[in-house]
mmCIF file of C-alpha atoms and ligand atoms in Angstrom:
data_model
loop_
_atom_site.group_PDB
_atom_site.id
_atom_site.type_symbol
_atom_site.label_atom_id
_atom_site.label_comp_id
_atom_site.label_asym_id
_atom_site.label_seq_id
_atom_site.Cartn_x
_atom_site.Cartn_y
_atom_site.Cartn_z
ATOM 1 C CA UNK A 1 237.515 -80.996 68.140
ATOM 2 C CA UNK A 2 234.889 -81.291 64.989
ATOM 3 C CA UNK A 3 237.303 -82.441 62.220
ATOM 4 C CA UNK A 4 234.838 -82.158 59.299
ATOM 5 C CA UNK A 5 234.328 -79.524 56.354
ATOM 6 C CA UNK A 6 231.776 -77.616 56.978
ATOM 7 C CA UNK A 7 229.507 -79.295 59.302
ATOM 8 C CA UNK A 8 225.925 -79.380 59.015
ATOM 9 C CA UNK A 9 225.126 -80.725 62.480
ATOM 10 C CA UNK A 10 227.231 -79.967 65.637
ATOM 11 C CA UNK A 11 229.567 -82.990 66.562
ATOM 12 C CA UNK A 12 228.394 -82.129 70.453
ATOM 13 C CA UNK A 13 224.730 -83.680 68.820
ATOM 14 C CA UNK A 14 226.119 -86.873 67.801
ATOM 15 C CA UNK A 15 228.030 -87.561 71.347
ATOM 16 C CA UNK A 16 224.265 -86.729 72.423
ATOM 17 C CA UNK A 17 222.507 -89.098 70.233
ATOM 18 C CA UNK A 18 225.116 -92.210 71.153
ATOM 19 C CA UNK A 19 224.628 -91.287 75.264
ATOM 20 C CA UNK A 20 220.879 -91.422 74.516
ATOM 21 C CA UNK A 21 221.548 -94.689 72.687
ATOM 22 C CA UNK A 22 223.150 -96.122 76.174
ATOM 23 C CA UNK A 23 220.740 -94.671 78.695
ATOM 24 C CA UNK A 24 217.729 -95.943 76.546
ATOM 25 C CA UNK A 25 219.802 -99.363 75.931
ATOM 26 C CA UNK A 26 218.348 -99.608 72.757
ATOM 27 C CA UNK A 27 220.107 -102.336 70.923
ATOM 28 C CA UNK A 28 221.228 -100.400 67.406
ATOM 29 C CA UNK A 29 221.453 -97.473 65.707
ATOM 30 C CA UNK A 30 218.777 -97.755 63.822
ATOM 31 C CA UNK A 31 216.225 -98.045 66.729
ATOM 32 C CA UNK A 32 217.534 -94.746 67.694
ATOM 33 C CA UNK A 33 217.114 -93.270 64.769
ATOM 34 C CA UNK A 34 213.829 -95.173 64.427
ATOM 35 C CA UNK A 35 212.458 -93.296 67.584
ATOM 36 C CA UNK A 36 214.424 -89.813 67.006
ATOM 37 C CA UNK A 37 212.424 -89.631 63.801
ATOM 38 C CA UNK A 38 209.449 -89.850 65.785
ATOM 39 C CA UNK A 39 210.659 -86.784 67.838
ATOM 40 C CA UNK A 40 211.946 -88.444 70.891
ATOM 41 C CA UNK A 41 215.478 -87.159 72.562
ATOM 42 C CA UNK A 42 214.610 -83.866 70.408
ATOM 43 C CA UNK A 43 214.660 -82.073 74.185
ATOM 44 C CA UNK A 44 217.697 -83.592 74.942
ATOM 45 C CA UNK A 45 219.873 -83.494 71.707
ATOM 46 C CA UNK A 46 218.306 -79.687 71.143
ATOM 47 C CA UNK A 47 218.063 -81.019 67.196
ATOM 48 C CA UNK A 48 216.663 -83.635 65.134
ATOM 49 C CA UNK A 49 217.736 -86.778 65.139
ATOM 50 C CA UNK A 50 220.649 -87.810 62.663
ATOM 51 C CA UNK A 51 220.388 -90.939 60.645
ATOM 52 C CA UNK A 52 221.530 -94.039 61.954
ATOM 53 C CA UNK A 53 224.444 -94.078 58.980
ATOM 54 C CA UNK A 54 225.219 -90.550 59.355
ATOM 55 C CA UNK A 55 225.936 -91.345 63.877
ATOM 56 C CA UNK A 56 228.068 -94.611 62.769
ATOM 57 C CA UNK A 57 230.137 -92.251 60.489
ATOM 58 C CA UNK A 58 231.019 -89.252 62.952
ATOM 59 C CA UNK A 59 231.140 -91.897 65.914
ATOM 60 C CA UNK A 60 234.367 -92.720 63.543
ATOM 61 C CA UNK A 61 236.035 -89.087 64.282
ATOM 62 C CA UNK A 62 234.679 -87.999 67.837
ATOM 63 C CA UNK A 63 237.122 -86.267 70.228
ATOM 64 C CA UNK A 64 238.695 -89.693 72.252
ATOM 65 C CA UNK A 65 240.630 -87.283 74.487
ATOM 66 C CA UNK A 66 237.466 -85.095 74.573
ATOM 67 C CA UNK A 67 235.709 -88.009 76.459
ATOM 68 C CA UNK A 68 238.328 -89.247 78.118
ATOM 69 C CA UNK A 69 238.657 -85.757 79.911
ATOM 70 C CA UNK A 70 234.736 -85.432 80.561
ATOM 71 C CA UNK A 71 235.443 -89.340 82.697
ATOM 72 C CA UNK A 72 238.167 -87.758 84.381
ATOM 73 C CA UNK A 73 236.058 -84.493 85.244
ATOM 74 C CA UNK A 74 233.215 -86.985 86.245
ATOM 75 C CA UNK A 75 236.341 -89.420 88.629
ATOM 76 C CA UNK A 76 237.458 -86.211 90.022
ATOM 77 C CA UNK A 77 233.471 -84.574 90.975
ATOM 78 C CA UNK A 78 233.316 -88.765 92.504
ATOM 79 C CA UNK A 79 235.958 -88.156 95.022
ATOM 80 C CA UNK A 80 235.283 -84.638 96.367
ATOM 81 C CA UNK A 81 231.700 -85.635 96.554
ATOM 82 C CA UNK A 82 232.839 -88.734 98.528
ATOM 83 C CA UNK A 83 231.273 -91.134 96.413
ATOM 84 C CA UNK A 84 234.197 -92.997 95.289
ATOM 85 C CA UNK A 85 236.072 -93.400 98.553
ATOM 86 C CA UNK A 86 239.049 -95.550 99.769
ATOM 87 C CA UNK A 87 238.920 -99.529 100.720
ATOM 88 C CA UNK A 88 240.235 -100.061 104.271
ATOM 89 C CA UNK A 89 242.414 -96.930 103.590
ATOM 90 C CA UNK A 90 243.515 -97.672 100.141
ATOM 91 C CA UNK A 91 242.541 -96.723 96.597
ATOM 92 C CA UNK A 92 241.625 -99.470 94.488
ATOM 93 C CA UNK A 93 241.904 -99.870 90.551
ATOM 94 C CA UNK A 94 241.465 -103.340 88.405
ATOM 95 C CA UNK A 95 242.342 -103.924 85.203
ATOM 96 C CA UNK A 96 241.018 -106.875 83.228
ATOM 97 C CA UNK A 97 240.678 -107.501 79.542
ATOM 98 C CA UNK A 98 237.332 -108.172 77.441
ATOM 99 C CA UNK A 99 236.435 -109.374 74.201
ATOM 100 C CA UNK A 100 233.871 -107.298 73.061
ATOM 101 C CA UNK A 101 231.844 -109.447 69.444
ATOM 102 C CA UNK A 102 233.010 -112.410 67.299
ATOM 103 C CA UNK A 103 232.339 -113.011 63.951
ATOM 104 C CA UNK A 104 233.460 -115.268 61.015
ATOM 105 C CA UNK A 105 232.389 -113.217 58.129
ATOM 106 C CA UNK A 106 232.678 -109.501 59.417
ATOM 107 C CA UNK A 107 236.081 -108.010 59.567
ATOM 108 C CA UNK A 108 237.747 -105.087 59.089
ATOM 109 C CA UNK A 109 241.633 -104.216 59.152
ATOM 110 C CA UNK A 110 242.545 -103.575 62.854
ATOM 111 C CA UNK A 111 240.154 -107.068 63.542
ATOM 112 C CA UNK A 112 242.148 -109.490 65.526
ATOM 113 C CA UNK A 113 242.070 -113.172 63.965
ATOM 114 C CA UNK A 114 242.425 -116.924 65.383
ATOM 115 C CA UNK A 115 241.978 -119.433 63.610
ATOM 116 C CA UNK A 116 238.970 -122.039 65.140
ATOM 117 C CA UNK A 117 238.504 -125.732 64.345
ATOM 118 C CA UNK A 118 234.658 -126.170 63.354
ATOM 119 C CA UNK A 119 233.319 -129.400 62.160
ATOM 120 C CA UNK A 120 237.195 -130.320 61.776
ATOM 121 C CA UNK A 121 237.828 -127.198 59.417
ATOM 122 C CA UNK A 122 239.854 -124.452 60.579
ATOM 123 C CA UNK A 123 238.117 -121.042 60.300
ATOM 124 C CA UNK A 124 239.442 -117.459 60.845
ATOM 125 C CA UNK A 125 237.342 -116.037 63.351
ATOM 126 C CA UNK A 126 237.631 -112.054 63.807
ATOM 127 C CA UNK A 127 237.400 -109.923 67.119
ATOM 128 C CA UNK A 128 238.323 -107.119 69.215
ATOM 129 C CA UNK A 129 239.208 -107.294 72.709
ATOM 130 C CA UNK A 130 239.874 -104.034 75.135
ATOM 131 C CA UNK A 131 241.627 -103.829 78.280
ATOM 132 C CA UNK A 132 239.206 -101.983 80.792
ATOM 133 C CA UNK A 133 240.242 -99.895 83.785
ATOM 134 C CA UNK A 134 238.093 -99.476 86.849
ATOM 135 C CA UNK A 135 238.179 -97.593 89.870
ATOM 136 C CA UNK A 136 236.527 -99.513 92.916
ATOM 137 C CA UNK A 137 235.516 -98.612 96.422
ATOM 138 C CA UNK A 138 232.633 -99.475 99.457
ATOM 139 C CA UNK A 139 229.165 -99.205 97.319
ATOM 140 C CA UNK A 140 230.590 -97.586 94.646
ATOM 141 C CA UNK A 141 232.667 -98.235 91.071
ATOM 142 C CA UNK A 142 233.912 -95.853 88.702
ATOM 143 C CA UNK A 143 235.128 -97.061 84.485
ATOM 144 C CA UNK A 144 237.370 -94.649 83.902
ATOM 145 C CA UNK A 145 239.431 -95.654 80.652
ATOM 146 C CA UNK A 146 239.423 -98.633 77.961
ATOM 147 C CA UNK A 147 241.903 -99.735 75.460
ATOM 148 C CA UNK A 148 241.436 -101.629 72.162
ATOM 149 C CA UNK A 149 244.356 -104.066 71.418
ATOM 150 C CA UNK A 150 245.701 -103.525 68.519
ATOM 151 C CA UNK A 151 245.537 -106.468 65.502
ATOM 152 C CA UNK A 152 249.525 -108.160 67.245
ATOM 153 C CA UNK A 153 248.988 -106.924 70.567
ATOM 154 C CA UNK A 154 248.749 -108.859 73.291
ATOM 155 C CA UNK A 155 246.473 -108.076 76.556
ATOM 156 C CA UNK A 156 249.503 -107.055 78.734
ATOM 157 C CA UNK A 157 250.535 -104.186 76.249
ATOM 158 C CA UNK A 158 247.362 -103.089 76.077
ATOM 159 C CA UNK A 159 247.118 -102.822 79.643
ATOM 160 C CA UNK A 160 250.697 -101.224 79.923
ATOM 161 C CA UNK A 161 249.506 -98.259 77.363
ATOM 162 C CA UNK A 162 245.784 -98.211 79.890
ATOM 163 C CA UNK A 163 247.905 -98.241 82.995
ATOM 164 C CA UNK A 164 250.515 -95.134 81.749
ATOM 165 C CA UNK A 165 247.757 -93.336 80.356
ATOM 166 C CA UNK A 166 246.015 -92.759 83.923
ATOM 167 C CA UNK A 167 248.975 -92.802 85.865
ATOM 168 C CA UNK A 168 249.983 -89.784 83.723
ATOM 169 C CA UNK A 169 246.276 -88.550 83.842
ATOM 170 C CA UNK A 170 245.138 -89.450 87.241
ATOM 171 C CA UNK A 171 248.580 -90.086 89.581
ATOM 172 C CA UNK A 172 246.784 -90.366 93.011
ATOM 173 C CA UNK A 173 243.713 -92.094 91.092
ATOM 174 C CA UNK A 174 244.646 -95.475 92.769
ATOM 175 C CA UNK A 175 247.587 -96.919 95.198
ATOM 176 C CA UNK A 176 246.967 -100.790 94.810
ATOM 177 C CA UNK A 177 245.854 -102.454 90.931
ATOM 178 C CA UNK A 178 244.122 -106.030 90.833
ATOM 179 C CA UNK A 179 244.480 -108.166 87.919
ATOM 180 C CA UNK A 180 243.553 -111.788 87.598
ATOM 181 C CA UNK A 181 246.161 -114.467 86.322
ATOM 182 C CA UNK A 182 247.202 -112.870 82.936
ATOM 183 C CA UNK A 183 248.786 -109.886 85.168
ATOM 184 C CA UNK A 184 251.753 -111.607 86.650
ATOM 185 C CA UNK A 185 253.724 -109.531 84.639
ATOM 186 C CA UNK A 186 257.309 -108.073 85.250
ATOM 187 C CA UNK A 187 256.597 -105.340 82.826
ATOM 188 C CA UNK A 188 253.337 -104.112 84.380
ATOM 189 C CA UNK A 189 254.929 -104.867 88.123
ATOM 190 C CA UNK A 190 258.308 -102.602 87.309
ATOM 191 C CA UNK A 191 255.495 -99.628 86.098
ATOM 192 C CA UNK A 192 253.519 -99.683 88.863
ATOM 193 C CA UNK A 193 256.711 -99.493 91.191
ATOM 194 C CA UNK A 194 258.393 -96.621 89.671
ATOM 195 C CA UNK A 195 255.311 -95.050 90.492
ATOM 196 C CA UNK A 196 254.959 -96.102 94.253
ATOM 197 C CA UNK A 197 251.889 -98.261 93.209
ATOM 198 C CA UNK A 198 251.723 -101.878 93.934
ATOM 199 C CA UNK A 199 249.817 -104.993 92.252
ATOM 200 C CA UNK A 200 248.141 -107.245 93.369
ATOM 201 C CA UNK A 201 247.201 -110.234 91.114
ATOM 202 C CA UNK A 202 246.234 -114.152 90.924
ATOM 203 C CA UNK A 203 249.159 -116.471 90.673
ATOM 204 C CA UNK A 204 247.518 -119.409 88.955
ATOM 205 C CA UNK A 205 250.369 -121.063 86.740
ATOM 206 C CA UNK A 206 251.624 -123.800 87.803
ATOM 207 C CA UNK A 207 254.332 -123.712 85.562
ATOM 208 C CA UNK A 208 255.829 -120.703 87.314
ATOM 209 C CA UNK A 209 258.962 -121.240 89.947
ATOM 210 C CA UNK A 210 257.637 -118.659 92.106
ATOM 211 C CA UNK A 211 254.016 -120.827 92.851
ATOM 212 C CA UNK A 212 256.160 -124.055 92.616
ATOM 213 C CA UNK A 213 258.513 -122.250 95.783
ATOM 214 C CA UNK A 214 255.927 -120.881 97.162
ATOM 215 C CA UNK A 215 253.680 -124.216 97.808
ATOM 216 C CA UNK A 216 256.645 -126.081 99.036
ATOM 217 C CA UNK A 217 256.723 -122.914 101.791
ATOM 218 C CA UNK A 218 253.163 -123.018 102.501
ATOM 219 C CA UNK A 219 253.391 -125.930 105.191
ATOM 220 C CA UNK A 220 250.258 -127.396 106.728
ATOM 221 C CA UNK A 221 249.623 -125.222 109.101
ATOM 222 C CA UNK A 222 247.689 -121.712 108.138
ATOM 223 C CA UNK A 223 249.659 -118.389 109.438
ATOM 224 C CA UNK A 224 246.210 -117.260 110.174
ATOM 225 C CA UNK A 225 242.307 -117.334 110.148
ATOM 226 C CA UNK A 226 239.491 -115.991 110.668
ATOM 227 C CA UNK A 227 235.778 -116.522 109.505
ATOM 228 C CA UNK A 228 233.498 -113.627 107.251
ATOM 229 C CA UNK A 229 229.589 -114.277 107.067
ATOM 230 C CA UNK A 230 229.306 -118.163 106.247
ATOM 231 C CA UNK A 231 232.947 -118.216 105.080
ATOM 232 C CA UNK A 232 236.031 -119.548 106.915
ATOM 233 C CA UNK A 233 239.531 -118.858 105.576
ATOM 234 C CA UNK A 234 243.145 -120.344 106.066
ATOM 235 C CA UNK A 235 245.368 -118.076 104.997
ATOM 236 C CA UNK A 236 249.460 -118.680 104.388
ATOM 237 C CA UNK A 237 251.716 -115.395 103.767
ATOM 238 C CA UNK A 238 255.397 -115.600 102.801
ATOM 239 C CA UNK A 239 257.389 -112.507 102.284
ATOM 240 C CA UNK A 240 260.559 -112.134 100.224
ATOM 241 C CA UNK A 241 260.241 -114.443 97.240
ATOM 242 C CA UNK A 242 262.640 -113.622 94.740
ATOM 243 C CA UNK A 243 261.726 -116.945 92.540
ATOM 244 C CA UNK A 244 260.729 -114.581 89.776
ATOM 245 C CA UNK A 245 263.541 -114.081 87.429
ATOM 246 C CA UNK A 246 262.258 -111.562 85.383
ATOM 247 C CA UNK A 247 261.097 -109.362 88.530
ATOM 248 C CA UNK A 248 264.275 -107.872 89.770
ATOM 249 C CA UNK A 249 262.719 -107.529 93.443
ATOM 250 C CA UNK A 250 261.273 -109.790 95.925
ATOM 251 C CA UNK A 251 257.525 -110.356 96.427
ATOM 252 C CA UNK A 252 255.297 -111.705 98.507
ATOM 253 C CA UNK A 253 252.615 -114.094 97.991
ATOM 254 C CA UNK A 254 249.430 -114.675 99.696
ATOM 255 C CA UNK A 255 246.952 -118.026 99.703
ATOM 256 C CA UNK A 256 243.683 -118.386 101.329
ATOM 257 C CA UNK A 257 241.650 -121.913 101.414
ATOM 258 C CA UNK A 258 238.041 -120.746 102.018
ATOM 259 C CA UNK A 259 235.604 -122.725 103.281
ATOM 260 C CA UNK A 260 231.865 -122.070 102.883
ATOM 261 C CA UNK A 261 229.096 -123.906 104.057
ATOM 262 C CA UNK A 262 225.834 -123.826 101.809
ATOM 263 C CA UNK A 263 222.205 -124.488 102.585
ATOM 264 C CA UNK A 264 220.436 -126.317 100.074
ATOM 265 C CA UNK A 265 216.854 -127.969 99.774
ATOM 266 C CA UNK A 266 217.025 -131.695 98.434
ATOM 267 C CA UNK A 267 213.857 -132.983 97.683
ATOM 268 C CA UNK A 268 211.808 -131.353 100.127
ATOM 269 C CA UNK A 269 214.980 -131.321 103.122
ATOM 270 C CA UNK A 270 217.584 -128.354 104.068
ATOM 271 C CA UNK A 271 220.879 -130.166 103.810
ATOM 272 C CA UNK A 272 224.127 -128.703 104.264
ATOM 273 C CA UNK A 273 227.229 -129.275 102.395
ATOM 274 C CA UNK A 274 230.629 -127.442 102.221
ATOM 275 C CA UNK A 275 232.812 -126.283 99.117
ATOM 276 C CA UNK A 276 236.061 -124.761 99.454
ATOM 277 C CA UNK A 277 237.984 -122.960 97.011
ATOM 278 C CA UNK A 278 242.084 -121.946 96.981
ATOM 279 C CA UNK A 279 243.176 -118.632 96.338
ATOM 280 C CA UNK A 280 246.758 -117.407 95.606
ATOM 281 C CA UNK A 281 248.023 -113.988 94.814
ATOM 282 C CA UNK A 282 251.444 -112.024 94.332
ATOM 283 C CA UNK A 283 251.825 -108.962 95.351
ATOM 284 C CA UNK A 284 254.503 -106.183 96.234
ATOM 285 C CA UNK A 285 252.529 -105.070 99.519
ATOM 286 C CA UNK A 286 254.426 -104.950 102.729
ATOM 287 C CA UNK A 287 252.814 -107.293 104.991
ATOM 288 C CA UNK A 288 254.075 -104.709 107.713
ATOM 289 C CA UNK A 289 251.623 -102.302 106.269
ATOM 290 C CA UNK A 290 248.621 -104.020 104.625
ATOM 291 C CA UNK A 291 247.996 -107.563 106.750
ATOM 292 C CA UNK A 292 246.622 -110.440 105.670
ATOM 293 C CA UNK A 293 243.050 -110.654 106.105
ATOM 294 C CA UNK A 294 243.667 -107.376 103.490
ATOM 295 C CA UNK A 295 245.269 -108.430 101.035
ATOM 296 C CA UNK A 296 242.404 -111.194 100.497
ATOM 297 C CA UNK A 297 239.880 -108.909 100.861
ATOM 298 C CA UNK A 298 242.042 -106.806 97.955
ATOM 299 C CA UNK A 299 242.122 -109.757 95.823
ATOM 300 C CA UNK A 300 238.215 -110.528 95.393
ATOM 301 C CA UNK A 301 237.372 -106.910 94.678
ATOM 302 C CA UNK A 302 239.014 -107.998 91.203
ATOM 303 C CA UNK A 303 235.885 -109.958 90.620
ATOM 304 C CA UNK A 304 233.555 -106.489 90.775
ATOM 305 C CA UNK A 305 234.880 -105.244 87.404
ATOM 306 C CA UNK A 306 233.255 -109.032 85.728
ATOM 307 C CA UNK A 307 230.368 -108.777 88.245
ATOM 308 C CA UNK A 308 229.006 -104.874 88.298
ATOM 309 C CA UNK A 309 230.816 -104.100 85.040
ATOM 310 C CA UNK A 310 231.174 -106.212 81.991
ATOM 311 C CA UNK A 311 228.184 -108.702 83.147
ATOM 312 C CA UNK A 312 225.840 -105.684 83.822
ATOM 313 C CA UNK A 313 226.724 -103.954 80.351
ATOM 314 C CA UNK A 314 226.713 -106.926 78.283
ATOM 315 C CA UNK A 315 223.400 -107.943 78.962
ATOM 316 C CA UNK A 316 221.605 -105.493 79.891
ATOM 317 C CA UNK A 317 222.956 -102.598 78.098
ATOM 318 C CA UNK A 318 223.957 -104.279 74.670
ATOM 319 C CA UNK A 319 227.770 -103.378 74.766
ATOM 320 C CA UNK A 320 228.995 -106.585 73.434
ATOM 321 C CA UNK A 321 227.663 -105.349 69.940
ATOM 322 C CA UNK A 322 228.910 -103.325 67.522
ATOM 323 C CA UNK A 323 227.024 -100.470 66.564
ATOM 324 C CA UNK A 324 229.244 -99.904 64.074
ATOM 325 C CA UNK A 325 232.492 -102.346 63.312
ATOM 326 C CA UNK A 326 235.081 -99.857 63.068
ATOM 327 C CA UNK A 327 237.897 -99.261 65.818
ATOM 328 C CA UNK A 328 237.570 -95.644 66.443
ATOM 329 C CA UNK A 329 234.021 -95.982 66.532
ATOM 330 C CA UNK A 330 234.434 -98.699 69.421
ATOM 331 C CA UNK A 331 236.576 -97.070 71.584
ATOM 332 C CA UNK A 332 234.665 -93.805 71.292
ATOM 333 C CA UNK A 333 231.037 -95.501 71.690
ATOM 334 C CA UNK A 334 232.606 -97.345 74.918
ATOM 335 C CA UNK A 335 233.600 -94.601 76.268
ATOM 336 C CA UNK A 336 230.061 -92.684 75.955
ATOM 337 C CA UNK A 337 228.742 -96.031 77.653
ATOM 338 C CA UNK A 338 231.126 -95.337 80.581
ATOM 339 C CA UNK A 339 229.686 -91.690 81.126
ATOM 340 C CA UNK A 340 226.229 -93.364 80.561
ATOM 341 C CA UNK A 341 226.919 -96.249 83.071
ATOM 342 C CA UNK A 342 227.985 -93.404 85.638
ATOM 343 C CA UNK A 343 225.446 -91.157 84.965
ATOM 344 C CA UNK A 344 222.979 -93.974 85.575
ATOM 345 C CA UNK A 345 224.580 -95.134 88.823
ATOM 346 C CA UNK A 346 224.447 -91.685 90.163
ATOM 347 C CA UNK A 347 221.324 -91.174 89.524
ATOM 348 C CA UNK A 348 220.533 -94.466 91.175
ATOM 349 C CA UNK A 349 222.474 -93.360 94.019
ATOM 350 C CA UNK A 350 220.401 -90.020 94.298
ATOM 351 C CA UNK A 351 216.848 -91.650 94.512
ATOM 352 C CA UNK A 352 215.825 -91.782 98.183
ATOM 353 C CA UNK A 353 216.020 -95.495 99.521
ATOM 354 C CA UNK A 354 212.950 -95.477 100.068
ATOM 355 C CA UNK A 355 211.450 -95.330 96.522
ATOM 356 C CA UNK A 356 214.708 -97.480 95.109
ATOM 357 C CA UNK A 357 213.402 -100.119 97.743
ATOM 358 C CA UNK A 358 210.513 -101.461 95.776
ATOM 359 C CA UNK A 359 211.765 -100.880 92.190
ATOM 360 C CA UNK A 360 214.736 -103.654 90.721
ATOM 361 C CA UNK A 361 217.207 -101.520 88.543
ATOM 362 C CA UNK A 362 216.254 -102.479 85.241
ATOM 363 C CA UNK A 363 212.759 -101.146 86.018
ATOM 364 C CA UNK A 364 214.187 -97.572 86.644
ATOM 365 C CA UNK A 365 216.184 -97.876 83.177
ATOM 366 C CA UNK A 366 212.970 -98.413 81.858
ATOM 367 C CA UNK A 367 211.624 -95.699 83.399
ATOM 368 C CA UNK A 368 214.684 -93.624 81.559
ATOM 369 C CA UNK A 369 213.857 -95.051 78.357
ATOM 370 C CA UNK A 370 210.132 -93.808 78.876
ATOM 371 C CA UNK A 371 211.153 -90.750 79.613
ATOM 372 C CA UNK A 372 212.770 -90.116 76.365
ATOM 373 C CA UNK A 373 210.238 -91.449 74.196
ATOM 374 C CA UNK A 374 207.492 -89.370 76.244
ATOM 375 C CA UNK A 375 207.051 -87.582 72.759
ATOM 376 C CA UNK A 376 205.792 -90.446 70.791
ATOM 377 C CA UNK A 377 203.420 -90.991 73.281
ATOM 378 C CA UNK A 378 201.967 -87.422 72.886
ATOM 379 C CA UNK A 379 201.765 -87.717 69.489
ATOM 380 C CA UNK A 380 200.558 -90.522 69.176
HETATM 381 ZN ZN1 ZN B 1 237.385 -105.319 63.363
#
């Protein structure tokens, strides 16, 4: 809904403008308005290009809800079209938290603050940070919905307004949620529940009774293994922990030692060394119904949402920037960029293998970015 008096130019042209902002990856507002003045995107946004000021302003008032409910639209097209498909018979989801700029000078009311020692002074330092929430299955990942905290919040209340949002939005959007070691949370554990959903998250604190029980279970002996690719894992699963005192039910908590062996050439000769790494995670999955070898599977899909997602749109499509510093304007330009980073991977999707073969990704952005500034090169 278009809440200003008497518009001169259609809200649906800003939304526009900001998608074309994404799928160009220009890096500010000004190089879009830079290269709408010069009559690219015209085709697209069917009107001139707005100034860069007047796109920061309305990006203040656009329709949240109204994009929200295009990603949901787009999730729901995904899974009929059997793009975004179940894991080993399971819908995935993760949820992880990300700070999107720092600054010590710019600031602006909902900013959160900590204070920073620098050459032995302590400095405020300013930032927002946003709880993400990502669908994931085989080839494919879907970000549905983000959530700014709020200048006192804390990631896990972010997460618990994310979580209730979809869950009210999209019930049957996911069955099992990943988090890494901030989501050991009773709170976010007793949600899920009431809702037949089930976490699955790093245990990592040491601190905790329920990894301090659950190590003096482990034992030497591994209750299984079994070897993926170049990696071997030893895996120990105890069910019926109720060492959490906050968690009114028993869990059950999973580690795997994995053992990879990596080829490396040292001064002119392959040598081959090994490095293993220790995984543990809680969960509130019946080993009767999801085994082992599962569950850590599960668990490393919680990496895709740093890997495909906030690595990929950080640097390459300029998201840890604001475009404009104001928290509307954030969460509505981040959700734009999660209908852009869709679009593109659809698109992506679509080309036939054979022509995405010889091409790396960022050279068919580029090709996108041509393709709206084909006008300056006719006029030119
Ligand atoms: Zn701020």
């Amino acid at each position: 809904m278009d809440h200003r008096v008497k518009p001169q130019i259609p809200a649906v042209v800003f939304a526009r403008a900001i998608l074309m902002l994404w799928l160009c990856r220009l890096p500010s507002l000004n190089a879009l308005e830079l290269f709408g003045r010069r009559g690219a995107g015209r085709h697209f946004l069917r009107h001139a290009m707005p100034g860069a000021d007047q796109i920061a302003n309305v990006s203040e008032i656009l329709d949240v809800p109204g994009l929200r409910a295009i990603l949901g639209r787009m999730y729901k097209r995904l899974v009929r079209n059997k793009v975004l498909l179940p894991m080993r018979g399971h819908r995935l989801a993760v949820v992880d938290g990300h700070e999107i700029n720092t600054s010590y000078h710019r600031c602006c009311p909902k900013c959160q603050t900590r204070q920073i020692t620098v050459n032995g002074e302590k400095r405020p330092q300013y930032y927002h940070r946003a709880v993400v929430f990502m669908l994931v299955g085989p080839g494919f990942h879907f970000l549905l919905d983000f959530e700014l905290l709020r200048p006192h919040d804390d990631e896990g209340s972010a997460a618990l307004r994310l979580i209730r949002r979809v869950l009210q939005a999209y019930p049957r959007c996911f069955d099992i949620l990943l988090g890494d070691g901030l989501y050991p949370q009773a709170r976010i554990f007793k949600l899920l529940r009431r809702h037949g959903k089930h976490a699955l998250v790093v245990l990592k604190d040491e601190r905790r009774d329920l990894l301090t029980d659950a190590r003096s279970l482990f034992g030497p002996k591994p209750h299984t293994t079994f070897t993926i690719g170049a990696t071997h894992y030893q895996c120990w699963d105890i069910e019926h922990l109720d060492s959490w005192d906050s968690y009114p039910e028993k869990v059950r908590v999973v580690r795997s030692l994995e053992t990879t062996t990596i080829r490396e050439r040292k001064k002119g000769r392959w040598t081959e060394r090994e490095q293993t790494t220790e995984w543990i995670w809680v969960t509130t999955l019946p080993a009767a119904q999801v085994p082992t070898a599962n569950v850590v599977c599960f668990g490393h899909e919680r990496w895709r949402i740093e890997n495909e997602a906030f690595n990929e749109l950080c640097n390459q499509w300029h998201a840890d920037h604001y475009f404009h510093h104001n928290p509307a304007s954030i969460t509505a330009l981040w959700l734009l960029l999660f209908i852009a980073h869709a679009l593109f991977h659809c698109f992506l999707r679509n080309i036939k293998p054979c022509r995405r073969q010889g091409l790396p990704v960022c050279s068919w952005a580029s090709l996108m970015l041509v393709e709206f500034l084909a006008p300056l090169m006719s006029s030119a």
